[in-house]
Short mmCIF file of C-alpha atoms and ligand atoms in Angstrom, two decimals:
data_model
loop_
_atom_site.label_atom_id
_atom_site.label_comp_id
_atom_site.label_asym_id
_atom_site.label_seq_id
_atom_site.Cartn_x
_atom_site.Cartn_y
_atom_site.Cartn_z
CA MET A 11 -30.45 33.63 26.66
CA SER A 12 -31.06 32.97 30.33
CA VAL A 13 -34.83 33.12 30.82
CA THR A 14 -37.23 35.01 28.64
CA SER A 15 -40.04 36.22 30.80
CA VAL A 16 -43.55 35.10 29.93
CA THR A 17 -44.86 38.56 30.68
CA GLN A 18 -43.43 40.26 27.57
CA THR A 19 -45.81 42.61 25.85
CA VAL A 20 -45.49 40.87 22.45
CA PRO A 21 -46.06 37.28 23.53
CA LYS A 22 -43.28 34.87 22.68
CA ILE A 23 -42.93 31.18 23.38
CA PRO A 24 -41.12 31.09 26.71
CA VAL A 25 -37.57 29.86 26.79
CA VAL A 26 -36.24 27.86 29.73
CA ASP A 27 -32.51 27.55 30.05
CA PHE A 28 -31.27 24.12 31.18
CA SER A 29 -27.59 24.96 30.80
CA GLN A 30 -26.71 25.08 34.52
CA LYS A 31 -25.49 21.75 35.87
CA GLY A 32 -27.46 21.95 39.13
CA CYS A 33 -30.78 22.67 37.46
CA LEU A 34 -31.74 18.99 37.40
CA LYS A 35 -30.83 18.45 41.09
CA PRO A 36 -33.99 18.87 43.18
CA GLY A 37 -33.67 21.45 45.92
CA THR A 38 -30.80 23.51 44.45
CA SER A 39 -31.47 27.15 43.72
CA TYR A 40 -31.09 26.49 39.96
CA TRP A 41 -33.62 23.70 40.17
CA LEU A 42 -36.08 25.93 42.06
CA SER A 43 -35.66 28.68 39.47
CA VAL A 44 -36.09 26.36 36.50
CA ARG A 45 -39.09 24.69 38.15
CA GLY A 46 -40.73 28.08 38.66
CA ASN A 47 -40.16 29.01 35.01
CA VAL A 48 -41.45 25.69 33.75
CA CYS A 49 -44.62 25.90 35.84
CA HIS A 50 -45.25 29.46 34.84
CA ALA A 51 -44.65 28.74 31.14
CA LEU A 52 -46.95 25.74 31.19
CA GLU A 53 -49.69 27.63 32.98
CA GLU A 54 -49.49 30.52 30.52
CA PHE A 55 -48.65 28.83 27.21
CA GLY A 56 -48.88 25.09 27.78
CA CYS A 57 -45.36 24.84 26.30
CA PHE A 58 -41.82 26.18 26.45
CA MET A 59 -38.63 26.05 24.47
CA VAL A 60 -35.92 24.04 26.22
CA VAL A 61 -32.40 25.36 25.68
CA LEU A 62 -29.57 22.89 26.29
CA PRO A 63 -26.40 24.53 25.02
CA ASN A 64 -23.69 22.12 23.81
CA LYS A 65 -25.95 19.11 24.10
CA VAL A 66 -26.61 18.89 20.36
CA SER A 67 -23.23 19.30 18.69
CA PRO A 68 -23.06 20.52 15.06
CA GLU A 69 -21.82 17.00 14.15
CA LEU A 70 -24.84 15.36 15.78
CA GLN A 71 -27.12 17.85 14.00
CA ASP A 72 -25.46 17.16 10.66
CA SER A 73 -25.74 13.45 11.16
CA MET A 74 -29.41 13.66 12.26
CA PHE A 75 -30.49 15.93 9.42
CA GLY A 76 -28.32 14.05 6.94
CA THR A 77 -30.12 10.83 7.85
CA LEU A 78 -33.47 12.58 7.66
CA LYS A 79 -32.65 13.91 4.21
CA GLU A 80 -31.62 10.46 3.05
CA LEU A 81 -34.77 8.88 4.47
CA LYS A 82 -36.94 11.55 2.86
CA LYS A 83 -35.35 10.92 -0.52
CA MET A 84 -35.63 7.16 -0.08
CA SER A 85 -39.32 7.18 0.62
CA VAL A 86 -40.13 9.07 -2.57
CA THR A 87 -37.81 7.10 -4.83
CA SER A 88 -39.06 3.74 -5.85
CA VAL A 89 -38.48 1.47 -8.79
CA THR A 90 -42.14 1.70 -9.71
CA GLN A 91 -42.34 5.46 -10.16
CA THR A 92 -43.81 6.69 -13.41
CA VAL A 93 -41.02 9.21 -14.00
CA PRO A 94 -38.09 6.81 -13.93
CA LYS A 95 -35.49 7.39 -11.26
CA ILE A 96 -32.46 5.35 -10.46
CA PRO A 97 -33.75 2.84 -7.90
CA VAL A 98 -32.59 3.17 -4.33
CA VAL A 99 -31.85 0.13 -2.19
CA ASP A 100 -31.61 0.73 1.52
CA PHE A 101 -28.87 -1.29 3.24
CA SER A 102 -29.37 0.35 6.64
CA GLN A 103 -30.69 -2.75 8.44
CA GLU A 104 -27.81 -4.74 9.93
CA SER A 105 -29.61 -8.00 9.17
CA CYS A 106 -30.01 -7.23 5.47
CA LEU A 107 -26.67 -8.93 4.81
CA LYS A 108 -27.65 -12.08 6.74
CA PRO A 109 -29.03 -14.59 4.23
CA GLY A 110 -32.53 -15.80 5.00
CA THR A 111 -33.66 -12.90 7.21
CA SER A 112 -36.71 -10.97 6.07
CA SER A 113 -34.69 -7.82 5.44
CA TRP A 114 -32.17 -9.83 3.37
CA LEU A 115 -35.03 -11.27 1.30
CA SER A 116 -36.46 -7.83 0.78
CA VAL A 117 -33.11 -6.27 -0.20
CA ARG A 118 -32.43 -9.22 -2.51
CA GLY A 119 -35.80 -8.69 -4.22
CA ASN A 120 -35.11 -4.98 -4.64
CA VAL A 121 -31.61 -5.59 -6.00
CA CYS A 122 -32.82 -8.15 -8.56
CA HIS A 123 -35.68 -5.95 -9.68
CA ALA A 124 -33.44 -2.88 -9.97
CA LEU A 125 -30.80 -4.76 -11.96
CA GLU A 126 -33.35 -6.28 -14.32
CA GLU A 127 -35.00 -2.93 -14.94
CA PHE A 128 -32.07 -0.49 -14.84
CA GLY A 129 -28.84 -2.51 -14.63
CA CYS A 130 -27.95 -0.42 -11.58
CA PHE A 131 -29.12 0.89 -8.23
CA MET A 132 -28.06 3.39 -5.66
CA ALA A 133 -27.02 1.62 -2.46
CA VAL A 134 -27.78 3.74 0.59
CA LEU A 135 -25.77 2.83 3.65
CA PRO A 136 -26.60 5.48 6.22
CA ASN A 137 -23.74 6.21 8.61
CA LYS A 138 -21.29 3.94 6.77
CA VAL A 139 -19.50 6.81 5.09
CA SER A 140 -18.90 9.31 7.87
CA PRO A 141 -18.18 12.95 6.98
CA GLU A 142 -14.61 12.30 8.22
CA LEU A 143 -14.16 9.34 5.87
CA GLN A 144 -15.60 11.40 2.99
CA ASP A 145 -13.21 14.28 3.76
CA SER A 146 -10.28 11.94 3.94
CA MET A 147 -11.18 10.18 0.65
CA PHE A 148 -11.79 13.34 -1.35
CA GLY A 149 -8.77 15.01 0.33
CA THR A 150 -6.55 12.13 -0.85
CA LEU A 151 -8.07 12.37 -4.33
CA LYS A 152 -7.27 16.08 -4.50
CA GLU A 153 -3.70 15.49 -3.24
CA LEU A 154 -3.21 12.84 -5.96
CA PHE A 155 -4.32 15.11 -8.80
CA ASP A 156 -2.24 17.99 -7.42
CA PHE A 157 0.99 16.03 -8.08
CA PRO A 158 2.94 17.24 -11.12
CA ILE A 159 1.90 15.77 -14.42
CA GLU A 160 5.26 13.90 -14.73
CA THR A 161 4.61 12.03 -11.47
CA LYS A 162 1.06 11.17 -12.50
CA ALA A 163 2.14 10.03 -15.97
CA GLN A 164 4.64 7.60 -14.40
CA THR A 165 2.01 5.85 -12.29
CA PRO A 166 2.74 2.11 -12.35
CA GLN A 167 0.79 0.38 -15.09
CA GLU A 168 -0.18 -3.17 -15.57
CA LYS A 169 -2.09 -4.73 -18.42
CA PRO A 170 -4.80 -5.74 -19.08
CA VAL A 171 -6.58 -4.10 -16.18
CA THR A 172 -6.48 -0.40 -16.80
CA ASP A 173 -4.16 0.72 -13.99
CA GLY A 174 -2.22 3.93 -14.43
CA TYR A 175 -2.87 7.48 -15.57
CA THR A 176 -5.10 8.65 -18.40
CA SER A 177 -6.34 12.09 -19.31
CA THR A 178 -8.45 13.94 -21.83
CA SER A 179 -9.07 17.66 -22.05
CA PHE A 180 -11.95 17.35 -19.54
CA HIS A 181 -11.01 14.50 -17.34
CA GLU A 182 -8.09 12.82 -15.57
CA SER A 183 -8.04 9.39 -14.00
CA LEU A 184 -5.56 7.50 -11.85
CA ALA A 185 -6.05 3.83 -11.18
CA ALA A 186 -4.42 1.17 -9.05
CA GLY A 187 -5.04 -2.51 -8.43
CA THR A 188 -6.58 -3.24 -5.06
CA ASP A 189 -4.46 -6.20 -3.98
CA SER A 190 -1.96 -5.32 -1.27
CA GLU A 191 1.10 -5.36 -3.49
CA LYS A 192 -0.29 -3.16 -6.27
CA SER A 193 -1.88 -0.75 -3.88
CA ARG A 194 1.38 -0.42 -1.91
CA THR A 195 3.34 0.21 -5.14
CA PHE A 196 0.83 2.91 -6.07
CA GLU A 197 0.95 4.49 -2.62
CA HIS A 198 4.78 4.58 -2.59
CA HIS A 199 4.93 6.02 -6.08
CA PHE A 200 3.16 9.14 -4.79
CA TRP A 201 4.19 9.09 -1.15
CA PRO A 202 7.61 7.42 -0.77
CA ASN A 203 7.15 7.46 3.01
CA GLY A 204 3.64 6.06 2.83
CA ASN A 205 0.29 7.72 3.44
CA ASP A 206 -2.08 6.35 6.07
CA GLN A 207 -5.08 7.99 4.44
CA TYR A 208 -4.50 6.11 1.23
CA ARG A 209 -4.32 2.63 2.71
CA TYR A 210 -7.75 1.53 1.56
CA GLU A 211 -6.91 -2.10 1.03
CA LYS A 212 -7.83 -2.70 4.64
CA TYR A 213 -11.45 -2.31 3.48
CA HIS A 214 -11.05 -4.87 0.78
CA ASP A 215 -12.46 -8.35 1.35
CA ASP A 216 -9.63 -10.67 0.51
CA HIS A 217 -11.96 -13.63 0.44
CA VAL A 218 -13.24 -12.43 -2.93
CA GLN A 219 -10.63 -14.62 -4.58
CA SER A 220 -11.59 -14.63 -8.23
CA ILE A 221 -12.25 -10.91 -8.46
CA VAL A 222 -9.59 -8.52 -9.68
CA SER A 223 -10.36 -4.92 -8.97
CA THR A 224 -9.00 -1.55 -9.88
CA LEU A 225 -9.70 1.52 -7.81
CA ARG A 226 -9.78 4.55 -10.06
CA PHE A 227 -9.70 8.16 -8.93
CA MET A 228 -11.34 10.54 -11.38
CA LYS A 229 -11.32 14.28 -11.65
CA TYR A 230 -13.38 16.25 -14.17
CA LYS A 231 -12.38 19.81 -14.90
CA LYS A 232 -14.93 22.58 -14.58
CA PRO A 233 -16.74 22.70 -17.92
CA GLU A 234 -15.72 25.72 -19.98
CA LYS A 235 -19.34 26.19 -20.92
CA THR A 236 -22.22 24.46 -19.21
CA GLY A 237 -24.74 22.56 -21.30
CA THR A 238 -22.16 21.39 -23.82
CA GLY A 239 -22.19 17.82 -22.65
CA GLN A 240 -18.54 17.69 -21.58
CA GLY A 241 -17.62 14.69 -19.47
CA LEU A 242 -17.52 11.08 -20.61
CA PRO A 243 -19.34 9.76 -23.67
CA ALA A 244 -22.03 7.10 -23.35
CA HIS A 245 -20.57 3.65 -22.73
CA THR A 246 -20.96 0.39 -20.86
CA ASP A 247 -18.10 -0.73 -18.63
CA LYS A 248 -16.03 -3.73 -19.68
CA THR A 249 -16.10 -5.01 -16.12
CA PHE A 250 -18.28 -7.45 -14.22
CA THR A 251 -19.51 -4.78 -11.82
CA THR A 252 -18.62 -1.16 -11.15
CA ILE A 253 -19.28 0.68 -7.92
CA LEU A 254 -19.13 4.48 -8.03
CA HIS A 255 -18.91 7.08 -5.31
CA GLN A 256 -18.67 10.80 -6.02
CA ASN A 257 -18.66 14.27 -4.56
CA HIS A 258 -21.77 16.46 -4.66
CA VAL A 259 -21.33 17.61 -8.29
CA LYS A 260 -23.97 15.91 -10.42
CA GLY A 261 -23.40 14.80 -13.99
CA LEU A 262 -23.66 11.02 -14.08
CA GLU A 263 -26.59 9.82 -16.16
CA ILE A 264 -27.86 6.37 -17.00
CA TYR A 265 -29.82 5.17 -20.00
CA THR A 266 -33.16 3.48 -19.34
CA LYS A 267 -34.93 0.66 -21.15
CA ASP A 268 -37.37 3.19 -22.55
CA ASN A 269 -34.52 5.17 -24.07
CA LYS A 270 -34.31 8.08 -21.64
CA TRP A 271 -31.28 9.54 -19.91
CA ILE A 272 -31.85 9.99 -16.19
CA GLY A 273 -29.58 11.77 -13.75
CA PHE A 274 -28.02 10.33 -10.63
CA ASP A 275 -28.59 12.40 -7.47
CA PRO A 276 -25.76 11.42 -5.17
CA LEU A 277 -26.14 11.26 -1.40
CA PRO A 278 -23.08 11.48 0.87
CA SER A 279 -23.45 7.94 2.19
CA SER A 280 -24.38 6.18 -1.00
CA PHE A 281 -22.83 4.28 -3.91
CA LEU A 282 -24.04 3.54 -7.40
CA PHE A 283 -23.79 -0.17 -8.15
CA MET A 284 -23.79 -1.05 -11.83
CA ALA A 285 -24.07 -4.38 -13.58
CA CYS A 286 -21.62 -4.34 -16.48
CA GLU A 287 -20.76 -6.38 -19.56
CA GLY A 288 -19.45 -9.45 -17.68
CA PHE A 289 -22.67 -9.54 -15.65
CA GLN A 290 -24.66 -9.40 -18.88
CA VAL A 291 -22.83 -12.46 -20.25
CA TRP A 292 -23.13 -14.38 -16.97
CA SER A 293 -26.86 -13.61 -16.69
CA ASN A 294 -27.46 -14.57 -20.33
CA ASP A 295 -28.94 -11.11 -21.02
CA ARG A 296 -31.36 -11.30 -18.12
CA ILE A 297 -29.51 -8.26 -16.84
CA SER A 298 -28.24 -5.74 -19.36
CA SER A 299 -25.09 -3.79 -18.68
CA CYS A 300 -25.89 -0.30 -17.54
CA LYS A 301 -25.20 2.32 -20.22
CA HIS A 302 -24.05 5.59 -18.68
CA ARG A 303 -22.27 8.85 -19.39
CA VAL A 304 -21.03 11.92 -17.58
CA ASN A 305 -22.63 15.16 -18.68
CA LEU A 306 -21.24 18.13 -16.77
CA ASN A 307 -23.58 21.04 -16.30
CA ILE A 308 -22.32 22.67 -13.15
CA ASN A 309 -19.35 24.98 -13.03
CA GLU A 310 -17.52 22.97 -10.37
CA VAL A 311 -14.87 20.27 -10.26
CA ARG A 312 -16.45 16.83 -10.15
CA SER A 313 -14.55 14.02 -8.42
CA SER A 314 -15.44 10.38 -8.27
CA PHE A 315 -14.07 6.99 -7.28
CA GLY A 316 -14.80 3.80 -9.14
CA LEU A 317 -14.18 0.26 -8.01
CA PHE A 318 -14.00 -1.61 -11.30
CA SER A 319 -14.19 -5.38 -10.78
CA TYR A 320 -13.36 -8.15 -13.21
CA LEU A 321 -13.69 -11.91 -12.87
CA GLU A 322 -10.56 -13.90 -13.52
CA GLY A 323 -10.92 -16.88 -15.83
CA VAL A 324 -13.85 -17.68 -18.05
CA ILE A 325 -17.46 -16.56 -17.58
CA ARG A 326 -20.34 -18.65 -18.83
CA ALA A 327 -24.03 -18.44 -17.98
CA PRO A 328 -25.11 -20.98 -15.33
CA ASP A 329 -27.61 -23.66 -16.42
CA GLU A 330 -30.40 -22.04 -14.40
CA LEU A 331 -30.22 -19.04 -16.71
CA THR A 332 -30.41 -20.91 -19.97
CA ALA A 333 -33.56 -22.70 -21.10
CA GLU A 334 -35.32 -23.65 -24.32
CA ASP A 335 -36.98 -20.28 -24.55
CA GLN A 336 -33.80 -18.59 -23.32
CA PRO A 337 -30.97 -20.17 -25.33
CA LEU A 338 -27.36 -19.39 -24.60
CA LYS A 339 -26.55 -15.91 -25.94
CA TYR A 340 -22.76 -15.81 -25.52
CA LYS A 341 -19.74 -18.00 -26.04
CA PRO A 342 -17.64 -18.35 -22.87
CA LEU A 343 -15.94 -15.04 -22.15
CA HIS A 344 -12.43 -14.57 -20.81
CA MET A 345 -12.92 -11.11 -19.33
CA LEU A 346 -9.32 -10.02 -19.03
CA ASP A 347 -8.60 -11.04 -22.64
CA TYR A 348 -11.64 -9.04 -23.71
CA VAL A 349 -10.43 -5.97 -21.78
CA GLN A 350 -7.02 -6.28 -23.41
CA PHE A 351 -8.62 -6.68 -26.84
CA PHE A 352 -10.68 -3.55 -26.31
CA LEU A 353 -7.71 -1.54 -25.05
CA ASP A 354 -5.70 -2.52 -28.11
CA ASN A 355 -8.52 -1.95 -30.61
CA HIS A 356 -10.89 0.66 -29.24
CA ARG A 357 -9.88 3.20 -31.88
CA ASN A 358 -10.96 0.83 -34.65
CA VAL A 359 -13.99 -0.78 -33.04
CA GLY A 360 -15.39 2.37 -31.37
CA VAL A 361 -16.59 3.15 -27.89
CA GLY A 362 -19.93 1.33 -28.45
CA TYR A 363 -18.23 -2.05 -29.03
CA SER A 364 -19.50 -4.62 -26.58
CA VAL A 365 -19.61 -8.31 -25.67
CA LYS A 366 -22.41 -8.74 -28.23
CA GLU A 367 -19.87 -8.21 -31.02
CA TYR A 368 -17.01 -9.94 -29.20
CA CYS A 369 -18.62 -13.20 -28.15
CA GLY A 370 -22.36 -13.00 -28.88
CA ILE A 371 -23.97 -16.11 -30.46
O1 LIG B 405 -17.15 9.49 -12.92
C1 LIG B 405 -18.11 8.75 -12.92
O2 LIG B 405 -19.04 8.84 -12.08
C2 LIG B 405 -18.25 7.66 -13.97
C3 LIG B 405 -16.96 7.16 -14.54
C4 LIG B 405 -17.14 6.08 -15.55
O3 LIG B 405 -18.21 5.84 -16.01
C5 LIG B 405 -15.99 5.27 -16.01
O4 LIG B 405 -14.84 5.62 -15.70
O5 LIG B 405 -16.21 4.25 -16.69
FE1 LIG B 406 -18.19 3.87 -16.91
#
């Protein structure tokens, strides 16, 4: 595509080729040629198409259009829509994590509103999860589930936090604690010589002292038949908070205050943040734990990661959240004891058992 002449019989927008290095150096023959084409094109059409081969790499394109797609989705999704949608909170401004700045105040307002209304929100962090990081995370997840069943079944386990391997006919999950020791034990169980891709604990904030977390890898088999609701039954997590990240295969749904199931539309650089049962106790029911399920309708393997976080010790609502018209709703809750109780008794108490039954007043 050197130069398309402007004198074609079927008129076409003229193309000017800027691929030669010298074409921007005044006086060179390339420059003279390009200048002639530009002038001619402008005189005839008032415009031209500029061709700059290799200047816009496929990666740059992907990143530009990816961001555009995210922005487009963000602008139409709001917590005040009439058809409810999972609220989106945009964390793209650097200053939004600096307390007191206007973007922090705005994000804080959106987070509180979303949690009060839905118990969850989708956090959009453009450019924080690069395509390379995504590939590496989902690549590691695939490698993990490709290990023989015997290796997976012997994954180190520690109670009460649900580390280890579990499976049903539709779904497998592998979980490991996120402190350095547990995560190293997990890594060496699968890769005796270590695996650089797996070493995620470098992303973990070790200043979050009282939080115990489990990182769980989940893989859902292709549904045998779509529309049969295979996946995970409706439940609330027995954690304080859960943060989910998934591949492109939809299926996660959350239950709204007006009793509707709404689907989560994942974006590559986004997470779903959910307030869970511990949060409900701490907030004295101001925030309800987010009820959700996985309902597979696409004939593809769905993969997801969950960071399940628990608070060590006892949770009680702070004074600010209890008042005469808002009396205390829960006895103090020892989260890890509650998790252990549920693990030991879930067959008897059922999947719908919650903190209301365990320590509600
Ligand atoms: O796979 C998902 O997105 C959700 C998993 C989930 O809800 C759970 O493990 O508690
Ligand atoms: Fe869950």
